[in-house]
Amino acid sequence: MSAADPCLALARGDRFYELGQKLREQGPELLAAAQDPTNWALGTAGLVLAGLSLAGAHGGSGPLLDLAHRALFRRPGEAMIGYRPSRPFGRAPLYLPLSDRFTGLQMVAPMGQAKTSTMEWLAYQDLKSGLSVFVVETEGDLGAKLLPLAFWLGVPIRFFTYAGSGAAMRWNPLAGDKVEAAERAVVAFQSAVASGDEKFFENFNSMFLRHSVLAVCCHAEREGRAATMTDLDRFVQNERFRRKVLGVERDAQGKRFTVNAKDLPRRTRGYWQDLYYGQYGQRERAQFVAGLHAVMDALLAQETVEVALSPEGGEPVLDLAGALDSPGLTLVSVPQGAAPATSLMLSTWMMEYFRQAILARGNGGYPVSAYLDEVHSMLGHANSEAALAFSSLVTQSRRRHVAFNFAYQSFSLLPSPLKEALATNARNKLISGGLQGEDAEQAVRMLGQTEEEVRDYRRTHKGLLGGPGTFSVGRRRQTVPRVSEEELVYLPRGWWHCSRVRRGKQQRPVPVRAGRAPKPPAAYHGAFAELLGPGSTPGDLEDDRKTTGSGGAT
């Protein structure tokens, strides 16, 4: 064998050479198999199954990651907003821990952008986590969605409304400390009612109302009961009853009045004796009381309102302070209906009651998740005084363990104090699509800006006889929004641009598709509808819950 023989042997052992040789030998058999219809069908079915498997893995990655997170890393009170796009996995869940939710959440969305459905989804998770869920509504159907859910989950339900009869509880705005009750009444009156154009009349009416509430509460204490709105209505509209409550007596000449009622605060006694009866005549007193008289008459014109606000012995009464310190759903529904002024005043009164209850318990306390859907209908421009008072509570929500969830349709619907408080303190933001004009511009600014490097190209031409032109490239930094107006406006329904807080640090906005709360079985909808119908009582709620067998949600 020559010297070239070992090289020839190595070349023949090359794997590519062997593969080519096998293909040449088996080529006719492979071609025949490829042309077989049976193999074509099997190959097509294999490709379809592979595509479906990839699509299932892409779509199911989010729920699988959520299941693993809940099993290994979930913290108490944590809520999942929804799923955000994630390139390696398809989609990934987005969470808000309870400690970061205490910084507040605001949702801005025009009508029909799944605002209420998203709040229902978050509230459903809060009810499952054992938080105290507080809901006040004057518009929308958030309460109607949450009641069957809470009934299905088996959590305590505290429900107040003056619309209709049934299993709703009663509420006494004058219950509790009489000084706090007087201040609640004054804030509700000043915010929701305009009894006169002159500032003097407004101040006088608020003073009259404050001391009226104090006098009525002291009178009820002497009788061993709690004062109700019926007592206050009689006190304002009936001069004889007013003098009876105050123990008014005249001297022998009939000129000087003395107030002899026991246990009246010093300043209240001085107001009635020295100012109201001491300085003003009968005509002046009637003139000053006229504005408040009309307000009370409008507030209690509907018999159902007076019944709901004047509980009798044995009827269950909403104790808001106790409700906020225990798990369950507390729903206050004051629909506008045919009496928008009544709804506005009662919602303002309840918001002030809630504010006082939160401030009274100091730092910490049981975690509360408060949902204010269509907040502009309760704390809008017509309630600027109440909005100003409520703004101070928003700034203290973190240390009071209150997670506020605000939802409104437009920035222009909020008064300046509340808008500024939300912009600074409600750091978790959900912005939906469909915003137009100034709302879109403000939403883009709210989602933040960033700097990026931009290249500028410059080319000059000197003409035919001027020599060659020049070409230059410059670089500069430019501030651009993180979310463009086009990306914001054309966001699909149910999607949000979410800018959240994570461990105290603001995160960049990401698109997220909100989750949906499960629908309770039809039996729970029907059972709760019967409980809210005529002839039912609040005591029927627990009996029907045992019969239905609630607690089936998983």
XYZ file of C-alpha atoms in Angstrom, residues 25-230:
206
model
C -28.726 4.046 -1.197
C -32.063 4.658 0.641
C -33.243 7.640 -1.416
C -35.845 5.750 -3.477
C -37.389 4.229 -0.316
C -37.634 7.659 1.440
C -39.215 9.219 -1.624
C -41.831 6.494 -1.783
C -42.626 6.875 1.933
C -42.985 10.658 1.532
C -45.520 10.171 -1.212
C -47.640 7.772 0.874
C -50.981 9.485 1.892
C -50.961 7.760 5.258
C -47.643 9.332 6.191
C -48.886 12.704 4.973
C -51.897 12.472 7.311
C -49.759 11.388 10.262
C -47.284 14.223 9.665
C -50.022 16.824 9.403
C -51.643 15.562 12.616
C -48.282 15.713 14.376
C -47.723 19.316 13.309
C -51.213 20.312 14.455
C -50.710 18.671 17.838
C -47.355 20.384 18.234
C -48.941 23.765 17.418
C -51.783 23.206 19.869
C -49.296 22.179 22.561
C -47.277 25.332 22.023
C -50.419 27.498 22.068
C -51.623 25.810 25.255
C -48.255 26.296 26.911
C -48.282 29.954 25.809
C -51.794 30.599 27.115
C -51.510 28.492 30.254
C -48.190 29.851 31.408
C -49.865 32.670 33.362
C -52.226 30.477 35.421
C -49.436 27.963 36.032
C -47.103 30.684 37.282
C -49.921 32.062 39.457
C -50.567 28.615 40.919
C -46.882 28.196 41.744
C -46.747 31.684 43.256
C -49.771 31.091 45.459
C -48.359 27.777 46.646
C -44.873 29.048 47.444
C -44.679 32.832 47.730
C -48.148 34.288 48.333
C -48.382 36.826 51.171
C -51.572 37.625 53.156
C -53.702 40.292 51.527
C -51.849 40.162 48.230
C -53.995 40.744 45.135
C -53.338 39.771 41.552
C -54.284 42.526 39.105
C -54.102 40.337 36.017
C -51.659 39.050 33.416
C -49.014 41.045 31.585
C -47.329 39.952 28.336
C -44.046 38.119 28.888
C -41.995 37.019 25.879
C -40.329 33.884 27.276
C -43.490 32.533 28.937
C -46.340 34.109 26.970
C -47.872 35.949 29.934
C -47.085 36.346 33.605
C -49.254 37.391 36.604
C -48.881 40.853 38.134
C -49.326 41.212 41.904
C -49.877 43.991 44.442
C -48.724 43.103 47.988
C -50.874 44.424 50.824
C -48.127 46.693 52.158
C -47.879 48.410 48.773
C -51.655 48.571 48.377
C -51.792 50.819 51.426
C -50.309 53.549 49.211
C -53.647 53.643 47.358
C -54.926 52.674 43.922
C -56.660 54.939 41.430
C -58.404 53.753 38.287
C -59.201 56.186 35.479
C -61.467 54.864 32.748
C -64.328 56.266 30.671
C -67.679 54.553 30.575
C -67.669 50.934 29.402
C -63.991 50.115 29.992
C -64.462 47.324 32.619
C -63.857 49.606 35.583
C -66.492 47.967 37.787
C -65.480 44.447 36.731
C -61.877 45.118 37.731
C -62.954 46.436 41.137
C -65.148 43.358 41.575
C -62.138 41.135 40.836
C -59.947 42.912 43.407
C -62.714 42.936 46.045
C -63.334 39.223 45.503
C -59.699 38.498 46.353
C -59.892 40.745 49.418
C -62.947 38.899 50.693
C -61.150 35.574 50.257
C -58.096 36.945 52.082
C -60.174 37.952 55.115
C -59.849 41.716 54.764
C -62.553 44.153 55.823
C -64.064 45.325 52.520
C -65.922 48.654 52.668
C -67.935 49.828 49.652
C -69.906 53.057 49.200
C -71.779 53.561 45.959
C -74.293 55.980 44.517
C -74.005 54.793 40.908
C -73.132 51.573 39.144
C -73.692 47.928 40.058
C -70.589 47.025 42.047
C -72.634 46.286 45.153
C -75.106 44.120 43.249
C -72.167 42.017 42.008
C -70.406 41.754 45.363
C -73.402 40.715 47.469
C -73.877 37.256 45.842
C -70.097 36.766 45.815
C -69.828 37.450 49.550
C -72.872 35.264 50.167
C -71.195 32.468 48.189
C -67.891 32.839 50.043
C -69.659 32.684 53.402
C -68.196 35.929 54.790
C -70.158 38.304 57.062
C -72.341 40.803 55.182
C -73.345 44.225 56.510
C -75.629 45.959 54.031
C -77.370 49.330 54.292
C -79.646 51.013 51.780
C -82.739 53.141 51.965
C -84.033 51.954 48.586
C -86.644 49.246 49.125
C -87.020 46.883 52.038
C -85.650 43.498 52.936
C -82.480 42.258 54.595
C -80.782 45.664 54.692
C -79.657 46.977 58.058
C -80.577 50.366 59.516
C -78.101 53.185 60.061
C -78.213 55.904 62.688
C -76.046 58.894 61.668
C -76.361 60.333 65.189
C -75.027 57.236 66.960
C -71.774 57.255 68.896
C -70.057 60.244 70.439
C -72.341 63.278 70.243
C -69.550 65.709 69.373
C -68.438 63.545 66.451
C -72.066 63.114 65.377
C -72.470 66.891 65.314
C -69.354 67.373 63.196
C -70.467 64.684 60.740
C -73.785 66.459 60.311
C -72.106 69.812 59.773
C -69.713 68.474 57.119
C -72.561 66.758 55.277
C -74.676 69.906 55.454
C -71.958 72.281 54.301
C -70.844 70.021 51.474
C -74.101 68.791 50.016
C -76.448 71.698 50.650
C -76.401 75.324 49.586
C -79.042 76.900 51.788
C -78.124 80.485 51.015
C -75.907 82.660 48.882
C -74.603 84.757 51.746
C -71.692 83.417 53.778
C -73.321 84.569 57.002
C -76.368 82.355 56.436
C -74.149 79.342 55.728
C -72.154 79.830 58.922
C -75.250 80.388 60.987
C -76.986 77.300 59.669
C -73.957 75.149 60.414
C -73.800 76.572 63.940
C -77.506 75.944 64.438
C -77.173 72.373 63.167
C -74.148 71.587 65.339
C -75.843 72.710 68.576
C -79.126 71.095 67.530
C -77.445 67.696 67.237
C -75.741 68.144 70.596
C -79.027 69.107 72.259
C -80.938 66.191 70.724
C -78.227 63.685 71.719
C -78.218 64.932 75.310
C -82.022 64.698 75.411
C -81.930 61.089 74.152
C -79.243 60.202 76.720
C -81.483 61.444 79.504
C -84.207 59.118 78.201
C -81.770 56.185 78.041
C -81.708 55.733 74.262
C -79.838 56.904 71.170
C -80.951 59.954 69.240
C -82.296 59.404 65.721
C -82.942 61.517 62.657
C -86.628 61.662 63.617
